[in-house]
Amino acid sequence: MRRLRRRIEFFQGTLDSTSEISEARIFDTTLRDGEQSPRTSFSYEDKREIASLLDDMGTHVIEAGFPVNSEAEFEAVRDIAEATATTVCGLARVVDKDIDAALDSGVEMVHVFASTSDVQLQDSMHATRQEALERSVEAVERVTDAGASCMFSPMDATRTDEQFLIDVIEAVSEAGTDWINIPDTVGVATPRRFYEMINTVCAHTDADVDVHTHDDFGLAAANALSGYEAGAAQSQVSVNGIGERAGNAAYEEVVMALESLYDVDTGVDTTRITELARIVEAKSDIAVPANKPIVGDNAFSHESGIHAAGVIENSDTFEPGVMTPEMVGATRQLVLGKHTGTHSVQERLEEAGFEPTEAEVREVTRMVKDRGAQKEEITFELLKEFAREVGVQREEVRI
Ligand code: MN
Protein backbone atom coordinates (compact mmCIF):
# COMPACT_ATOMS: atom_id res chain seq x y z
CA MET A 1 0.00 0.00 0.00
CA ARG A 2 1.31 3.41 -1.00
CA ARG A 3 1.74 5.99 1.70
CA LEU A 4 3.48 9.30 1.28
CA ARG A 5 4.80 10.39 4.64
CA ARG A 6 4.55 13.93 5.84
CA ARG A 7 7.71 15.95 5.53
CA ILE A 8 8.34 16.46 9.19
CA GLU A 9 11.21 18.90 8.69
CA PHE A 10 8.65 21.51 7.75
CA PHE A 11 6.79 21.11 11.00
CA GLN A 12 8.86 23.52 12.98
CA GLY A 13 7.77 26.68 14.64
CA THR A 14 5.38 27.54 17.43
CA LEU A 15 3.63 24.16 17.22
CA ASP A 16 5.72 21.23 18.35
CA SER A 17 5.54 17.81 16.77
CA THR A 18 4.62 15.76 19.81
CA SER A 19 1.95 13.26 18.88
CA GLU A 20 -0.99 13.01 21.28
CA ILE A 21 -2.43 10.04 19.35
CA SER A 22 -0.59 6.78 18.84
CA GLU A 23 -3.14 4.73 16.91
CA ALA A 24 -6.30 5.60 15.05
CA ARG A 25 -8.82 3.49 13.18
CA ILE A 26 -11.31 4.79 10.62
CA PHE A 27 -14.99 3.76 10.56
CA ASP A 28 -16.71 5.00 7.42
CA THR A 29 -20.44 5.73 7.46
CA THR A 30 -20.82 7.29 4.00
CA LEU A 31 -23.23 4.53 3.00
CA ARG A 32 -25.36 4.85 6.16
CA ASP A 33 -25.32 8.32 7.80
CA GLY A 34 -23.97 9.79 4.55
CA GLU A 35 -26.88 8.39 2.61
CA GLN A 36 -29.24 9.89 5.18
CA SER A 37 -28.27 13.32 3.80
CA PRO A 38 -31.42 15.10 2.72
CA ARG A 39 -32.12 14.38 -0.97
CA THR A 40 -29.44 11.70 -1.32
CA SER A 41 -29.90 8.11 -2.38
CA PHE A 42 -27.24 5.73 -3.62
CA SER A 43 -28.10 2.99 -6.08
CA TYR A 44 -27.00 -0.59 -5.48
CA GLU A 45 -24.13 -0.08 -7.97
CA ASP A 46 -23.09 3.21 -6.32
CA LYS A 47 -22.89 1.49 -2.95
CA ARG A 48 -20.84 -1.39 -4.30
CA GLU A 49 -18.43 0.98 -6.04
CA ILE A 50 -17.92 3.23 -2.99
CA ALA A 51 -17.53 0.24 -0.65
CA SER A 52 -15.00 -1.38 -2.94
CA LEU A 53 -12.83 1.74 -3.02
CA LEU A 54 -13.09 2.24 0.76
CA ASP A 55 -12.04 -1.39 1.17
CA ASP A 56 -9.09 -1.05 -1.24
CA MET A 57 -7.93 2.07 0.61
CA GLY A 58 -7.69 0.20 3.92
CA THR A 59 -10.69 1.67 5.77
CA HIS A 60 -11.07 -0.32 9.00
CA VAL A 61 -14.87 -0.57 9.12
CA ILE A 62 -17.53 0.17 6.50
CA GLU A 63 -21.04 0.80 7.79
CA ALA A 64 -22.94 -0.39 4.75
CA GLY A 65 -26.50 0.44 5.76
CA PHE A 66 -29.55 -0.31 7.87
CA PRO A 67 -30.55 -3.84 6.73
CA VAL A 68 -34.09 -3.87 8.18
CA ASN A 69 -34.92 -0.74 6.18
CA SER A 70 -35.83 -2.47 2.93
CA GLU A 71 -35.17 -5.56 0.86
CA ALA A 72 -32.88 -3.52 -1.42
CA GLU A 73 -30.92 -2.17 1.55
CA PHE A 74 -30.59 -5.70 2.96
CA GLU A 75 -29.25 -7.02 -0.36
CA ALA A 76 -26.75 -4.19 -0.75
CA VAL A 77 -25.41 -4.71 2.79
CA ARG A 78 -25.25 -8.49 2.28
CA ASP A 79 -23.36 -8.19 -1.02
CA ILE A 80 -20.93 -5.61 0.35
CA ALA A 81 -20.21 -7.83 3.37
CA GLU A 82 -19.55 -10.69 0.96
CA ALA A 83 -17.38 -8.74 -1.48
CA THR A 84 -15.08 -6.77 0.82
CA ALA A 85 -12.10 -7.85 2.89
CA THR A 86 -12.61 -5.28 5.64
CA THR A 87 -15.11 -5.37 8.53
CA VAL A 88 -18.63 -4.49 7.39
CA CYS A 89 -21.16 -3.17 9.87
CA GLY A 90 -24.97 -3.01 9.76
CA LEU A 91 -27.12 -0.68 11.85
CA ALA A 92 -30.01 -1.83 14.06
CA ARG A 93 -32.33 -0.32 16.65
CA VAL A 94 -32.60 -2.21 19.95
CA VAL A 95 -35.38 -4.22 18.30
CA ASP A 96 -35.18 -7.96 17.60
CA LYS A 97 -36.23 -7.80 13.95
CA ASP A 98 -33.60 -5.09 13.24
CA ILE A 99 -30.86 -7.12 14.89
CA ASP A 100 -31.93 -10.32 13.12
CA ALA A 101 -31.96 -8.56 9.74
CA ALA A 102 -28.44 -7.27 10.38
CA LEU A 103 -27.23 -10.70 11.49
CA ASP A 104 -28.91 -12.36 8.48
CA SER A 105 -27.18 -9.95 6.11
CA GLY A 106 -23.87 -11.54 7.12
CA VAL A 107 -22.13 -8.44 8.49
CA GLU A 108 -19.27 -9.02 10.92
CA MET A 109 -20.40 -6.17 13.17
CA VAL A 110 -23.85 -5.07 14.31
CA HIS A 111 -24.19 -1.47 15.48
CA VAL A 112 -27.15 -1.17 17.87
CA PHE A 113 -28.35 2.16 19.17
CA ALA A 114 -30.85 3.49 21.69
CA SER A 115 -31.66 7.05 22.67
CA THR A 116 -30.39 8.05 26.10
CA SER A 117 -31.18 11.78 26.27
CA ASP A 118 -34.48 12.67 27.92
CA VAL A 119 -35.66 14.69 24.93
CA GLN A 120 -35.21 11.72 22.57
CA LEU A 121 -36.48 9.15 25.08
CA GLN A 122 -39.65 11.15 25.46
CA ASP A 123 -40.36 12.40 21.96
CA SER A 124 -38.56 9.99 19.64
CA MET A 125 -38.01 6.57 21.23
CA HIS A 126 -41.05 6.85 23.58
CA ALA A 127 -39.40 4.86 26.34
CA THR A 128 -38.34 5.43 29.92
CA ARG A 129 -34.68 5.49 30.92
CA GLN A 130 -35.09 2.08 32.53
CA GLU A 131 -36.70 0.57 29.42
CA ALA A 132 -33.97 1.97 27.19
CA LEU A 133 -31.30 0.55 29.46
CA GLU A 134 -32.90 -2.91 29.59
CA ARG A 135 -33.51 -3.08 25.86
CA SER A 136 -29.91 -1.98 25.21
CA VAL A 137 -28.54 -4.80 27.36
CA GLU A 138 -30.81 -7.35 25.66
CA ALA A 139 -29.78 -6.10 22.22
CA VAL A 140 -26.08 -6.38 23.02
CA GLU A 141 -26.64 -9.91 24.32
CA ARG A 142 -28.57 -10.88 21.18
CA VAL A 143 -25.71 -9.71 18.96
CA THR A 144 -22.88 -11.25 20.96
CA ASP A 145 -24.80 -14.54 21.47
CA ALA A 146 -24.99 -14.79 17.67
CA GLY A 147 -21.22 -14.50 17.51
CA ALA A 148 -21.08 -11.12 15.76
CA SER A 149 -19.02 -8.19 16.92
CA CYS A 150 -21.18 -5.60 18.71
CA MET A 151 -21.03 -1.82 18.74
CA PHE A 152 -23.42 0.01 21.05
CA SER A 153 -24.39 3.68 20.71
CA PRO A 154 -26.17 5.71 23.38
CA MET A 155 -27.78 8.05 20.87
CA ASP A 156 -27.59 11.77 21.68
CA ALA A 157 -24.91 10.98 24.29
CA THR A 158 -23.77 14.60 24.41
CA ARG A 159 -27.21 15.71 25.68
CA THR A 160 -27.60 12.80 28.10
CA ASP A 161 -27.51 13.05 31.89
CA GLU A 162 -23.98 12.06 32.83
CA GLN A 163 -24.85 9.55 35.54
CA PHE A 164 -27.43 7.82 33.34
CA LEU A 165 -24.91 7.66 30.49
CA ILE A 166 -22.38 6.00 32.79
CA ASP A 167 -25.04 3.54 34.00
CA VAL A 168 -25.84 2.56 30.40
CA ILE A 169 -22.17 2.26 29.45
CA GLU A 170 -21.44 0.04 32.43
CA ALA A 171 -24.49 -2.14 31.73
CA VAL A 172 -23.74 -2.73 28.05
CA SER A 173 -20.06 -3.29 28.83
CA GLU A 174 -21.09 -5.92 31.35
CA ALA A 175 -23.31 -7.45 28.65
CA GLY A 176 -20.22 -7.86 26.48
CA THR A 177 -20.30 -5.16 23.82
CA ASP A 178 -16.99 -4.95 21.92
CA TRP A 179 -17.35 -1.27 21.12
CA ILE A 180 -19.02 1.74 22.63
CA ASN A 181 -19.65 4.56 20.22
CA ILE A 182 -20.27 8.00 21.66
CA PRO A 183 -22.42 9.94 19.19
CA ASP A 184 -22.64 13.70 19.23
CA THR A 185 -25.88 13.19 17.34
CA VAL A 186 -26.82 16.84 16.93
CA GLY A 187 -23.33 18.33 16.81
CA VAL A 188 -23.29 20.28 20.07
CA ALA A 189 -19.93 19.12 21.44
CA THR A 190 -16.87 21.33 21.65
CA PRO A 191 -13.34 19.88 21.51
CA ARG A 192 -12.42 20.36 25.17
CA ARG A 193 -15.78 19.26 26.60
CA PHE A 194 -15.83 16.26 24.29
CA TYR A 195 -12.30 15.34 25.38
CA GLU A 196 -13.42 15.31 29.02
CA MET A 197 -16.46 13.26 28.15
CA ILE A 198 -14.52 10.58 26.22
CA ASN A 199 -12.00 10.45 29.04
CA THR A 200 -14.83 9.70 31.48
CA VAL A 201 -16.36 7.10 29.17
CA CYS A 202 -13.00 5.31 28.79
CA ALA A 203 -12.71 5.15 32.58
CA HIS A 204 -16.03 3.26 32.83
CA THR A 205 -15.60 0.56 30.19
CA ASP A 206 -13.17 -2.06 28.96
CA ALA A 207 -14.77 -1.97 25.52
CA ASP A 208 -13.05 -0.07 22.72
CA VAL A 209 -14.39 3.45 22.33
CA ASP A 210 -15.37 5.11 19.09
CA VAL A 211 -16.85 8.55 18.42
CA HIS A 212 -19.44 9.84 15.95
CA THR A 213 -19.45 13.58 15.46
CA HIS A 214 -21.65 15.98 13.51
CA ASP A 215 -20.80 19.25 11.84
CA ASP A 216 -23.67 21.54 12.88
CA PHE A 217 -21.14 24.07 14.19
CA GLY A 218 -18.25 23.10 11.91
CA LEU A 219 -16.57 21.19 14.76
CA ALA A 220 -17.05 17.60 13.63
CA ALA A 221 -13.44 16.89 12.65
CA ALA A 222 -12.04 18.82 15.63
CA ASN A 223 -14.27 16.86 18.00
CA ALA A 224 -13.34 13.54 16.38
CA LEU A 225 -9.64 14.35 16.86
CA SER A 226 -10.35 15.36 20.44
CA GLY A 227 -11.96 11.96 20.89
CA TYR A 228 -8.80 10.19 19.74
CA GLU A 229 -6.71 12.39 22.02
CA ALA A 230 -8.89 11.34 24.97
CA GLY A 231 -8.46 7.64 24.23
CA ALA A 232 -10.97 6.70 21.53
CA ALA A 233 -9.56 4.10 19.17
CA GLN A 234 -11.76 4.98 16.22
CA SER A 235 -13.97 7.67 14.75
CA GLN A 236 -16.90 7.58 12.38
CA VAL A 237 -16.50 9.67 9.27
CA SER A 238 -18.09 10.10 5.87
CA VAL A 239 -16.55 11.06 2.56
CA ASN A 240 -16.90 14.82 1.88
CA GLY A 241 -18.56 15.01 5.30
CA ILE A 242 -22.01 14.17 3.93
CA GLY A 243 -24.69 13.06 6.40
CA GLU A 244 -27.69 14.21 8.39
CA ARG A 245 -28.12 18.03 8.30
CA ALA A 246 -24.67 19.67 8.07
CA GLY A 247 -23.11 16.23 7.90
CA ASN A 248 -20.49 14.15 9.69
CA ALA A 249 -16.78 14.51 10.28
CA ALA A 250 -15.17 14.29 6.84
CA TYR A 251 -13.15 11.17 6.04
CA GLU A 252 -10.50 13.20 4.21
CA GLU A 253 -10.14 15.80 6.98
CA VAL A 254 -9.81 13.31 9.83
CA VAL A 255 -7.46 10.99 7.95
CA MET A 256 -5.18 13.77 6.76
CA ALA A 257 -5.10 15.53 10.13
CA LEU A 258 -4.10 12.22 11.72
CA GLU A 259 -1.45 11.52 9.09
CA SER A 260 -0.06 15.02 8.59
CA LEU A 261 -0.57 16.83 11.88
CA TYR A 262 -0.39 13.96 14.39
CA ASP A 263 2.00 11.75 12.37
CA VAL A 264 -0.21 8.69 12.89
CA ASP A 265 0.00 5.86 10.37
CA THR A 266 -3.71 5.16 9.84
CA GLY A 267 -3.00 2.48 7.25
CA VAL A 268 -5.30 4.29 4.82
CA ASP A 269 -4.03 4.81 1.26
CA THR A 270 -4.33 8.59 1.24
CA THR A 271 -3.31 8.90 -2.42
CA ARG A 272 -6.82 7.84 -3.47
CA ILE A 273 -8.67 10.41 -1.35
CA THR A 274 -9.34 12.78 -4.26
CA GLU A 275 -10.65 9.94 -6.42
CA LEU A 276 -12.91 8.81 -3.55
CA ALA A 277 -14.23 12.34 -3.01
CA ARG A 278 -15.04 12.78 -6.72
CA ILE A 279 -16.96 9.49 -6.85
CA VAL A 280 -19.02 10.31 -3.74
CA GLU A 281 -19.65 13.84 -5.03
CA ALA A 282 -21.02 12.44 -8.30
CA LYS A 283 -23.10 9.66 -6.72
CA SER A 284 -24.50 11.75 -3.85
CA ASP A 285 -25.27 14.83 -5.96
CA ILE A 286 -23.85 16.96 -3.15
CA ALA A 287 -21.37 19.39 -4.67
CA VAL A 288 -18.05 19.81 -2.87
CA PRO A 289 -17.47 23.54 -2.18
CA ALA A 290 -14.34 24.99 -3.79
CA ASN A 291 -12.89 25.91 -0.41
CA LYS A 292 -13.51 22.48 1.16
CA PRO A 293 -10.34 21.25 2.96
CA ILE A 294 -8.30 18.59 1.14
CA VAL A 295 -10.75 17.87 -1.70
CA GLY A 296 -12.12 21.29 -2.77
CA ASP A 297 -10.96 22.74 -6.09
CA ASN A 298 -9.07 25.50 -4.28
CA ALA A 299 -7.38 23.27 -1.69
CA PHE A 300 -4.09 23.32 -3.58
CA SER A 301 -4.64 26.32 -5.88
CA HIS A 302 -2.80 29.60 -5.76
CA GLU A 303 -3.59 32.88 -7.47
CA SER A 304 -2.21 35.83 -5.53
CA GLY A 305 1.18 37.11 -6.68
CA ILE A 306 3.16 36.62 -3.48
CA HIS A 307 1.76 33.15 -2.79
CA ALA A 308 2.15 31.87 -6.35
CA ALA A 309 5.70 33.23 -6.62
CA GLY A 310 6.60 31.54 -3.33
CA VAL A 311 5.03 28.26 -4.39
CA ILE A 312 6.87 28.30 -7.73
CA GLU A 313 10.13 28.57 -5.82
CA ASN A 314 9.18 26.09 -3.09
CA SER A 315 5.64 24.79 -2.54
CA ASP A 316 6.19 24.59 1.22
CA THR A 317 6.21 28.39 1.45
CA PHE A 318 2.42 28.69 1.22
CA GLU A 319 1.19 25.13 1.68
CA PRO A 320 1.20 23.09 4.91
CA GLY A 321 4.32 21.21 3.80
CA VAL A 322 3.24 18.26 5.97
CA MET A 323 0.47 17.71 3.42
CA THR A 324 1.12 17.90 -0.30
CA PRO A 325 -1.29 17.44 -3.22
CA GLU A 326 0.58 14.24 -4.12
CA MET A 327 -0.28 12.74 -0.72
CA VAL A 328 -4.00 12.95 -1.51
CA GLY A 329 -3.83 12.30 -5.24
CA ALA A 330 -4.52 15.92 -6.19
CA THR A 331 -2.59 18.38 -8.34
CA ARG A 332 -1.38 21.86 -7.52
CA GLN A 333 -2.81 24.64 -9.66
CA LEU A 334 -1.59 28.13 -10.35
CA VAL A 335 -4.75 30.00 -11.18
CA LEU A 336 -4.50 33.14 -13.28
CA GLY A 337 -6.77 36.05 -12.42
CA LYS A 338 -7.08 39.46 -10.81
CA HIS A 339 -4.52 38.65 -8.08
CA THR A 340 -1.91 37.13 -10.38
CA GLY A 341 1.69 38.33 -10.29
CA THR A 342 4.41 38.24 -12.92
CA HIS A 343 6.01 35.01 -11.63
CA SER A 344 2.93 32.92 -12.40
CA VAL A 345 2.55 34.48 -15.83
CA GLN A 346 6.20 33.94 -16.70
CA GLU A 347 6.04 30.33 -15.51
CA ARG A 348 2.90 29.60 -17.52
CA LEU A 349 4.22 31.33 -20.66
CA GLU A 350 7.43 29.33 -20.50
CA GLU A 351 5.41 26.14 -20.05
CA ALA A 352 3.61 27.03 -23.27
CA GLY A 353 6.93 27.41 -25.11
CA PHE A 354 7.21 31.22 -25.15
CA GLU A 355 10.37 33.16 -24.37
CA PRO A 356 9.01 36.43 -23.02
CA THR A 357 11.10 39.48 -22.12
CA GLU A 358 10.47 41.12 -18.75
CA ALA A 359 8.47 43.89 -20.39
CA GLU A 360 6.32 41.35 -22.23
CA VAL A 361 5.63 39.44 -18.99
CA ARG A 362 4.49 42.70 -17.39
CA GLU A 363 2.25 43.48 -20.34
CA VAL A 364 0.64 40.03 -20.38
CA THR A 365 0.23 40.18 -16.57
CA ARG A 366 -1.65 43.45 -16.91
CA MET A 367 -3.99 41.86 -19.47
CA VAL A 368 -4.55 38.86 -17.16
CA LYS A 369 -5.38 41.12 -14.20
CA ASP A 370 -7.75 43.29 -16.24
CA ARG A 371 -9.69 40.36 -17.62
CA GLY A 372 -9.61 38.54 -14.26
CA ALA A 373 -11.13 41.61 -12.59
CA GLN A 374 -14.07 41.25 -14.99
CA LYS A 375 -14.59 37.79 -13.44
CA GLU A 376 -13.52 36.10 -16.63
CA GLU A 377 -11.77 32.76 -16.29
CA ILE A 378 -8.22 33.02 -17.58
CA THR A 379 -7.68 29.75 -19.36
CA PHE A 380 -4.36 28.57 -20.72
CA GLU A 381 -5.74 29.21 -24.23
CA LEU A 382 -6.58 32.82 -23.37
CA LEU A 383 -3.11 33.35 -21.91
CA LYS A 384 -1.56 32.15 -25.18
CA GLU A 385 -3.83 34.52 -27.08
CA PHE A 386 -2.56 37.43 -24.94
CA ALA A 387 1.04 36.34 -25.62
CA ARG A 388 0.47 36.32 -29.36
CA GLU A 389 -1.24 39.73 -29.16
CA VAL A 390 1.77 41.16 -27.34
CA GLY A 391 4.08 39.47 -29.86
CA VAL A 392 6.01 37.24 -27.47
CA GLN A 393 8.56 35.06 -29.33
CA ARG A 394 8.21 31.31 -29.33
CA GLU A 395 11.14 29.24 -28.13
CA GLU A 396 13.45 27.98 -30.93
CA VAL A 397 13.18 24.29 -31.47
CA ARG A 398 16.48 22.94 -30.21
CA ILE A 399 18.04 19.83 -31.64
MN1 MN B 1 -25.22 10.58 12.80
XYZ file of C-alpha atoms and ligand atoms in Angstrom, residues 33 212 214 248, ligand 1:
5
model
C -25.322 8.317 7.795
C -19.436 9.836 15.953
C -21.649 15.978 13.509
C -20.491 14.149 9.689
Mn -25.225 10.585 12.804
